[in-house]
Coordinates of C-alpha atoms and ligand atoms in Angstrom, one line a residue:
X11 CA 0.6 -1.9 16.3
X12 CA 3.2 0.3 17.5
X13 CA 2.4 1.3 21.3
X14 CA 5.0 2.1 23.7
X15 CA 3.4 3.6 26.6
X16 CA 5.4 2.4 29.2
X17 CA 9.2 3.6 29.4
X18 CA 11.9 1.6 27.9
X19 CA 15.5 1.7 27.5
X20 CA 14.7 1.3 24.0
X21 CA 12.3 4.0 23.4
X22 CA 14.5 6.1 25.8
X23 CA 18.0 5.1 23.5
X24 CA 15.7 5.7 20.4
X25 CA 14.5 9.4 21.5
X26 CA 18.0 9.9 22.3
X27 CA 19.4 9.0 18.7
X28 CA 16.7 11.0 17.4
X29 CA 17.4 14.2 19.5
X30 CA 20.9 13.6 18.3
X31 CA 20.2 12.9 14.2
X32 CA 17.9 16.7 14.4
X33 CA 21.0 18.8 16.0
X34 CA 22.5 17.9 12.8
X35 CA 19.2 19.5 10.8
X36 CA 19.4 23.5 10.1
X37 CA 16.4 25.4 11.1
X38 CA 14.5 27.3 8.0
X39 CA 11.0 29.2 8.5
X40 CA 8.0 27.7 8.0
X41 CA 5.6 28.5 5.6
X42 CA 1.9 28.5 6.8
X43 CA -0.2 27.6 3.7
X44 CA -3.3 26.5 5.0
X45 CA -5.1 25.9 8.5
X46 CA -7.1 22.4 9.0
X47 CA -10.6 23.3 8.1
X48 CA -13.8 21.0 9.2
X49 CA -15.0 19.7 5.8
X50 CA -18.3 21.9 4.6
X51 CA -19.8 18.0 3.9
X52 CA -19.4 16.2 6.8
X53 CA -18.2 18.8 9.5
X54 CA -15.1 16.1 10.9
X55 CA -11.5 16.9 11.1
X56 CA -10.0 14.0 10.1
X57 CA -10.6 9.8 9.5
X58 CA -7.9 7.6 11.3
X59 CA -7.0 5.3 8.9
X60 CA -5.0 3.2 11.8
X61 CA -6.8 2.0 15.3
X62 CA -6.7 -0.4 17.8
X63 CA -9.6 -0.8 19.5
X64 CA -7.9 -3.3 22.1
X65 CA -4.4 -4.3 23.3
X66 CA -1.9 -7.2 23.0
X67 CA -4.0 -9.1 25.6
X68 CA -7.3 -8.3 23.7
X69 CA -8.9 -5.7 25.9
X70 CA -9.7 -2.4 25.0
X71 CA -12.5 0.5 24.1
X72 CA -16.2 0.0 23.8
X73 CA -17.4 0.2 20.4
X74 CA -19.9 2.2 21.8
X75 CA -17.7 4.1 23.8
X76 CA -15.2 4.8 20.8
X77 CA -17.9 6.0 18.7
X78 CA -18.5 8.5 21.1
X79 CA -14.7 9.1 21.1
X80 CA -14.3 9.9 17.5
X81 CA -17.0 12.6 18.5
X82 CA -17.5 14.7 15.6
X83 CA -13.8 15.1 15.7
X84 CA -13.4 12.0 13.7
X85 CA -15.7 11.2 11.0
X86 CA -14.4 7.3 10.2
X87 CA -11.7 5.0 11.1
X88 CA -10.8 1.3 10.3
X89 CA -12.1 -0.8 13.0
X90 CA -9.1 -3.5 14.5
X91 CA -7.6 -5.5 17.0
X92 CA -4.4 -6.7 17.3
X93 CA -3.2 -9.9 16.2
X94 CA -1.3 -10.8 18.2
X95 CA -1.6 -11.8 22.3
X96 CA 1.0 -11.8 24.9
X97 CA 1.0 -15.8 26.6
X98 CA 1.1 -15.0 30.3
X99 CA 3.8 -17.3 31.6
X100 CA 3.8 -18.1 34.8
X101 CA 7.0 -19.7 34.5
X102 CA 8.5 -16.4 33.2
X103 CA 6.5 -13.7 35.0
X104 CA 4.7 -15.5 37.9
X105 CA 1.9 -13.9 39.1
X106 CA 2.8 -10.5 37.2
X107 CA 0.3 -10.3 34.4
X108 CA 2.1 -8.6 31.5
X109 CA 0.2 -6.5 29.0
X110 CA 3.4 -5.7 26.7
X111 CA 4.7 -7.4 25.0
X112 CA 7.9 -5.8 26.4
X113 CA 7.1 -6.7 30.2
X114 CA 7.8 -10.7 29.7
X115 CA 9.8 -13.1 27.6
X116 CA 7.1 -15.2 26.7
X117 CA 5.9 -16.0 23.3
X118 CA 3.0 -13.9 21.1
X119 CA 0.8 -16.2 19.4
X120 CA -1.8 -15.2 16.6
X121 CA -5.2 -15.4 18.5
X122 CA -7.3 -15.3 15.5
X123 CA -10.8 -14.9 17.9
X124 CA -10.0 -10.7 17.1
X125 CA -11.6 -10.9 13.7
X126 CA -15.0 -12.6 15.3
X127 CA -14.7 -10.6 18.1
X128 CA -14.7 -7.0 15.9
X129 CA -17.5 -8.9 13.8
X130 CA -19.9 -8.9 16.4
X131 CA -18.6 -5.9 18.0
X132 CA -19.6 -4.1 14.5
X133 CA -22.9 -6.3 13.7
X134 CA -23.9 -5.0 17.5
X135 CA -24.1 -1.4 16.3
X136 CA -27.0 0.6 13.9
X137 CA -26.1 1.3 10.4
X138 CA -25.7 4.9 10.8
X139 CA -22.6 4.2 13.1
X140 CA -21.7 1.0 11.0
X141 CA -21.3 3.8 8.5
X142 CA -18.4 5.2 10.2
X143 CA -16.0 2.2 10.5
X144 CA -14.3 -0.3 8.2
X145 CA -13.5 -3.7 10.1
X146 CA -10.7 -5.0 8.8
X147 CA -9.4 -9.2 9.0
X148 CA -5.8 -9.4 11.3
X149 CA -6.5 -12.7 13.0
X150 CA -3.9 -14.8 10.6
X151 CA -0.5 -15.6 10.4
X152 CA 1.2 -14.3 7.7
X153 CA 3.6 -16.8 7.0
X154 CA 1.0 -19.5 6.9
X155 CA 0.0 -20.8 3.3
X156 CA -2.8 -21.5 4.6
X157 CA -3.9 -17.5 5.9
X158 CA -5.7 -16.5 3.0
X159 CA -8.7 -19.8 3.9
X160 CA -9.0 -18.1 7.0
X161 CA -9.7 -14.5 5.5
X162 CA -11.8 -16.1 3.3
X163 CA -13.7 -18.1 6.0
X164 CA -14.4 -14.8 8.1
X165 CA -15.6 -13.0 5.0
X166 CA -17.9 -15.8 4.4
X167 CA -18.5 -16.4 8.3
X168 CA -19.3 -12.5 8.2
X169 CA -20.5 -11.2 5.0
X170 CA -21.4 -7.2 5.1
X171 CA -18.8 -6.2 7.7
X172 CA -14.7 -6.1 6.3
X173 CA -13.2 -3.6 4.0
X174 CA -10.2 -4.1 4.4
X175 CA -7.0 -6.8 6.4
X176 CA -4.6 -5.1 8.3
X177 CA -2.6 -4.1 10.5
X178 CA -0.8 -6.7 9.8
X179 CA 3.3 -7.1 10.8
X180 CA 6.0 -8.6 8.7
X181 CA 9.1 -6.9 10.2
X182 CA 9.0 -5.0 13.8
X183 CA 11.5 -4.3 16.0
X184 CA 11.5 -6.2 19.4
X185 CA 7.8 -8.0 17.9
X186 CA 8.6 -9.8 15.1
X187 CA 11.4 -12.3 17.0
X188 CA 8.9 -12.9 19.7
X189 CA 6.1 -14.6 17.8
X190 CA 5.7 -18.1 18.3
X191 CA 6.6 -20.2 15.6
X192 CA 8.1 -20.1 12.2
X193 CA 9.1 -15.5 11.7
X194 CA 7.3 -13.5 9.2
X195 CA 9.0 -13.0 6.1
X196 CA 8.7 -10.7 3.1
X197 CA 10.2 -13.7 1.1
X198 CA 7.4 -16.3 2.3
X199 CA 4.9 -17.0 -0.9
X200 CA 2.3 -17.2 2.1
X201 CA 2.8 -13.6 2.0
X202 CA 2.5 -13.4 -1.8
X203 CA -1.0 -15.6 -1.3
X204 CA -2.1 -13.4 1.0
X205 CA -1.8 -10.1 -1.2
X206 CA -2.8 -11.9 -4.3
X207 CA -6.3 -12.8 -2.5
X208 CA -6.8 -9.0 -1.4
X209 CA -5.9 -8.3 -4.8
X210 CA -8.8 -11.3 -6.0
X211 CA -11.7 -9.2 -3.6
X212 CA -10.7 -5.9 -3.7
X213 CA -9.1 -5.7 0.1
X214 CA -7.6 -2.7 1.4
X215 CA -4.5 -3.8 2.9
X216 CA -2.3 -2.0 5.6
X217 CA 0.6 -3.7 6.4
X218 CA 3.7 -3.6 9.1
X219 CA 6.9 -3.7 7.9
X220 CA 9.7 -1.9 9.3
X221 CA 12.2 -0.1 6.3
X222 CA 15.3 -1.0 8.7
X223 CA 16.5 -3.0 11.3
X224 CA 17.1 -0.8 14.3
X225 CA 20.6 0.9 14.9
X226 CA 21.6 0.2 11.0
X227 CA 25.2 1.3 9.5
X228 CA 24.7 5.2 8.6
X229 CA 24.9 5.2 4.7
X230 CA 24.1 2.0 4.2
X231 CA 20.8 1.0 2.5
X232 CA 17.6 -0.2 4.7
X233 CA 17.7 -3.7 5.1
X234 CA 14.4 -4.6 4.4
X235 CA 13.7 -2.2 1.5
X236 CA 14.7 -4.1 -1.4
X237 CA 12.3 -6.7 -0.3
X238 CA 9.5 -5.3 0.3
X239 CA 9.9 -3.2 -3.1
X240 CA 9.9 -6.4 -4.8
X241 CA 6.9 -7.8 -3.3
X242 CA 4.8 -4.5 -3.8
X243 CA 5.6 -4.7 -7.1
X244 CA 4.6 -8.2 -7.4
X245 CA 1.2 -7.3 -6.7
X246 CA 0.1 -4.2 -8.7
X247 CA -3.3 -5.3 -8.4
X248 CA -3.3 -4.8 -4.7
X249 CA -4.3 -1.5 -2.8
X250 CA -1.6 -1.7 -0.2
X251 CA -1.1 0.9 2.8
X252 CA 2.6 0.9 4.0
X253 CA 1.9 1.7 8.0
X254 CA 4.0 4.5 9.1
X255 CA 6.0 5.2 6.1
X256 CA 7.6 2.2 7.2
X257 CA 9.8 4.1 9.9
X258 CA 10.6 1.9 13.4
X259 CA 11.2 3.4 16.4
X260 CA 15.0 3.6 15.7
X261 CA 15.6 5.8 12.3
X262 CA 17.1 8.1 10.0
X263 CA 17.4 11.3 9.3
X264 CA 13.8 12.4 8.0
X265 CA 15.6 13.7 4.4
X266 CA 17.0 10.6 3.4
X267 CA 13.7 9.0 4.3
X268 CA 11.7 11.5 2.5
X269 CA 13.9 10.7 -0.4
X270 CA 13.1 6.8 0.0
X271 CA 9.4 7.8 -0.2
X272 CA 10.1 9.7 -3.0
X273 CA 11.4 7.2 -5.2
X274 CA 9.0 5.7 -4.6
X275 CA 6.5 7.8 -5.5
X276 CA 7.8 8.6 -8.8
X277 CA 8.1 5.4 -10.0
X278 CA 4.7 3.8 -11.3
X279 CA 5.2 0.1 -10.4
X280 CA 4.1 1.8 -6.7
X281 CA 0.8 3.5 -8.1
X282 CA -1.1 0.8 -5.8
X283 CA 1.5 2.2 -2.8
X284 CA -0.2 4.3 -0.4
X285 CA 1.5 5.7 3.0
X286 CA -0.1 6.0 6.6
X287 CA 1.3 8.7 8.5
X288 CA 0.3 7.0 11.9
X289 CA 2.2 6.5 15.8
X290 CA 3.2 9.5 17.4
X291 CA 7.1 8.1 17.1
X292 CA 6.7 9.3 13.3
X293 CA 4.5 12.2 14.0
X294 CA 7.4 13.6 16.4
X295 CA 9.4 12.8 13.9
X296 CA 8.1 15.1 11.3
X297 CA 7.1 17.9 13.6
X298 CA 10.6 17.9 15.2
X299 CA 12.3 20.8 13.6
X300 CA 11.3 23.3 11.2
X301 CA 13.6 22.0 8.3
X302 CA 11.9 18.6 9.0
X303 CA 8.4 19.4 8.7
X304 CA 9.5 21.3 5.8
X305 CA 10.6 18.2 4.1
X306 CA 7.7 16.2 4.9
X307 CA 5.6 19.5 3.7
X308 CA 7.1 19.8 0.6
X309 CA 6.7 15.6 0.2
X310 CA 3.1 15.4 0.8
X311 CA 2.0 18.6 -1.2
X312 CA 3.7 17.3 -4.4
X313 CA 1.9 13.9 -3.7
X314 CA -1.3 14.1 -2.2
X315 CA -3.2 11.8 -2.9
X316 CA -0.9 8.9 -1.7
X317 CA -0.5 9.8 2.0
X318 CA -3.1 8.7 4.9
X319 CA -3.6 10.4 8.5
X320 CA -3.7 7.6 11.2
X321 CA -3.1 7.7 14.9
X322 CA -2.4 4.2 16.2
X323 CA -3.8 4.8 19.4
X324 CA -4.5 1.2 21.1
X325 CA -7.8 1.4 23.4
X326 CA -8.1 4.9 23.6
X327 CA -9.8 5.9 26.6
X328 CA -11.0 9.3 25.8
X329 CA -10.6 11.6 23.0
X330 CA -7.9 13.6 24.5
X331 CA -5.7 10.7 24.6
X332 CA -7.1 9.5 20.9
X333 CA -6.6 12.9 19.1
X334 CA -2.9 13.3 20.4
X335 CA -1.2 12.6 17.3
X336 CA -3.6 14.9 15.0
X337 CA -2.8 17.4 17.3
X338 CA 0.9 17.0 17.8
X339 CA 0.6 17.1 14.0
X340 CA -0.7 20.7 13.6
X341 CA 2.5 22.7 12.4
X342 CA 2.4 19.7 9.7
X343 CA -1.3 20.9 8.9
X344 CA -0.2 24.3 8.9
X345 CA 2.5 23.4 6.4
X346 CA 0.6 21.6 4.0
X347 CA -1.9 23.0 0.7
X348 CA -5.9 23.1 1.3
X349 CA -5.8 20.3 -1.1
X350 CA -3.3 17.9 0.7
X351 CA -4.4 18.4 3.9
X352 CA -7.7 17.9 3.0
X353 CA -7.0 14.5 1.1
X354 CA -4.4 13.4 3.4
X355 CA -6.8 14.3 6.7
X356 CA -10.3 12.7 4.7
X357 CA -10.2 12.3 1.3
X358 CA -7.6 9.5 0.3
X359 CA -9.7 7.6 3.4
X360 CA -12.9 7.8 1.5
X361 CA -11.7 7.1 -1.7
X362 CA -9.6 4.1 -0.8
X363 CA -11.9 2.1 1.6
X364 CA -15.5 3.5 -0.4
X365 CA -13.6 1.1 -3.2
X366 CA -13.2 -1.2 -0.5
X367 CA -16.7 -1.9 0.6
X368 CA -17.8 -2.1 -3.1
X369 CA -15.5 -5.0 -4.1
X370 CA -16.0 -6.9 -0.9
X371 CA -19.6 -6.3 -1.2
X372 CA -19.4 -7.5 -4.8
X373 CA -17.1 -10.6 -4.1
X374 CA -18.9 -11.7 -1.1
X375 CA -22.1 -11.2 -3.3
X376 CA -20.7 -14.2 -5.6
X377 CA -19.4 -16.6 -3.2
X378 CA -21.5 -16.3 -0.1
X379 CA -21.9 -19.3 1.5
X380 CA -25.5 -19.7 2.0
X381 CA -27.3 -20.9 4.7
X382 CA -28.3 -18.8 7.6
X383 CA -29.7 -15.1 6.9
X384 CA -27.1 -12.7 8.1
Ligands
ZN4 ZN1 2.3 -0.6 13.1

């Protein structure tokens, strides 16, 4: 959930920053280790871990029309909405109709009719192209003690269809203080409820949280890091995907990041951590110098297994526009071993979310709801 098509100051200030933060970086050779090969089993590039098949006023892509997208360019990819939907105001915009959230003042609300609304979108297909998406649940608010009965009541409204709930936002910049009603927090137990149930059915999770707070002190820690280490490591049980490293649009220099990541990493409390390397604002940021896809290089072929490709294209409308980041990505899929681009492009997808549809299959298998055949 991290679209910025149209032209802001923001993105404009942000591109600047970042321009300015890579003059800094020295420029080393790159060192080609392996070229992005089509799997021998399947014959796709890459899964996209990270989708939005509609906007933030819940329009978007044909399923059938994204399926012919992915091509055989993309083998599988999480199936989502977004969560949230822009109010049109007429008291703020009049008779502009925004699709932004950017273009209006007005409020987002939770318009929890996406998770139905991908349901039937799914259920509408055959199982050969059911095959290559995961649905996932977004249609709750997270600080809402009472988000995890709605996941349930769509996994019981829905049996056969979610892997996984996501994406999800906690912290983003210029979204999070627009949402109607009481802010996301990484402090909330709601939140804690809400992994702990993933945890309880075997959920992929990817969640939204932002490391920083935009234009932060240089040297000083991320704001929001200390938090959300402690609530991953309240919840070892969980399989959790941290969206886009959890870089904003505003950020630092890619070797202390890297070096965040790292820590990370190392330490065990995280082995349920995994990292999406989704948005083309992170992708640019990794492929902007030599020394910085160096770094991210070096990063990812030492830990392999814990990184996910993603593109966080909303609504794609063909697959030019939707394979933009995988291909903004090469000299990163140049850089990487045989084995890590592999996992990172497809493996790490499969392994992940195959676990996923077991344990929801399983869970939903002991508390389905009876009733109607499905
Ligand atoms: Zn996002």
């Amino acid at each position: 959930m991290a679209k910025h098509r149209t032209w802001s100051p923001q993105r404009w200030f942000a591109s600047v920053l970042l321009a300015g933060a890579f003059c800094l970086l020295g420029a080393l050779p790159l060192c080609a280790q392996s070229r992005p090969t089509a799997s021998a089993k399947t014959g796709y590039e890459c899964n996209d871990v990270h989708i939005h098949l509609t906007n933030y006023i819940q329009e978007g892509t044909d399923i059938r029309e994204f399926l012919k997208i992915m091509g055989t360019k993309v083998g599988r990819a999480t199936l989502f909405g977004i969560p949230l939907q822009q109010e049109w105001s007429y008291q703020n915009s009049g008779d502009f109709a925004p699709t932004y959230y950017l273009q209006t003042d007005a409020p987002l609300y939770y318009y929890s009719f996406t998770d139905a609304y991908i349901a039937m979108a799914y259920r509408s297909l055959s199982k050969n192209e059911q095959a290559r998406l995961d649905p996932m649940i977004t249609g709750f608010n997270p600080a809402d003690m009472y988000a995890t009965d709605h996941i349930r009541r769509v996994l019981q409204t829905f049996p056969g269809v979610f892997s996984g709930i996501g994406e999800f936002t906690i912290h983003k910049e210029f979204v999070s203080s627009k949402v109607a009603g009481e802010t996301a927090s990484l402090l909330n137990p709601a939140l804690d409820r809400i992994l702990e149930f993933a945890a309880e059915v075997g959920l992929v999770v990817l969640i939204h949280n932002d490391m920083d707070v935009p234009f932060a002190k240089p040297g000083s820690e991320p704001v929001y890091l200390s938090q959300m280490k402690a609530l991953l490591k309240r919840h070892p049980r969980t399989t959790i995907i941290w969206a886009h490293t959890g870089m904003g649009r505003v950020v630092r220099p890619v070797k202390n990041h890297a070096a965040t990541i790292e820590a990370m990493l190392k330490d065990p409390q995280f082995s349920h951590v995994y990292f999406d390397i989704s948005w083309d604002e992170v992708a640019k940021y990794i492929v902007a110098t030599p020394e910085s896809v160096r770094i991210s290089a070096d990063l990812f072929n030492r830990y392999p297994d814990r990184f996910l490709f993603g593109t966080d294209e909303v609504a794609p409308r063909n697959q030019e526009q939707y394979l933009r980041v995988y291909e903004q990505y090469a000299p990163l899929w140049k850089a990487l071993t045989q084995e890590a681009s592999e996992q990172i492009r497809k493996g790490n997808y499969e392994r992940l979310f195959d676990q996923g549809r077991r344990n929801v299959r399983a869970w939903e298998a002991v508390h389905a709801r009876g009733g109607r055949p499905h």
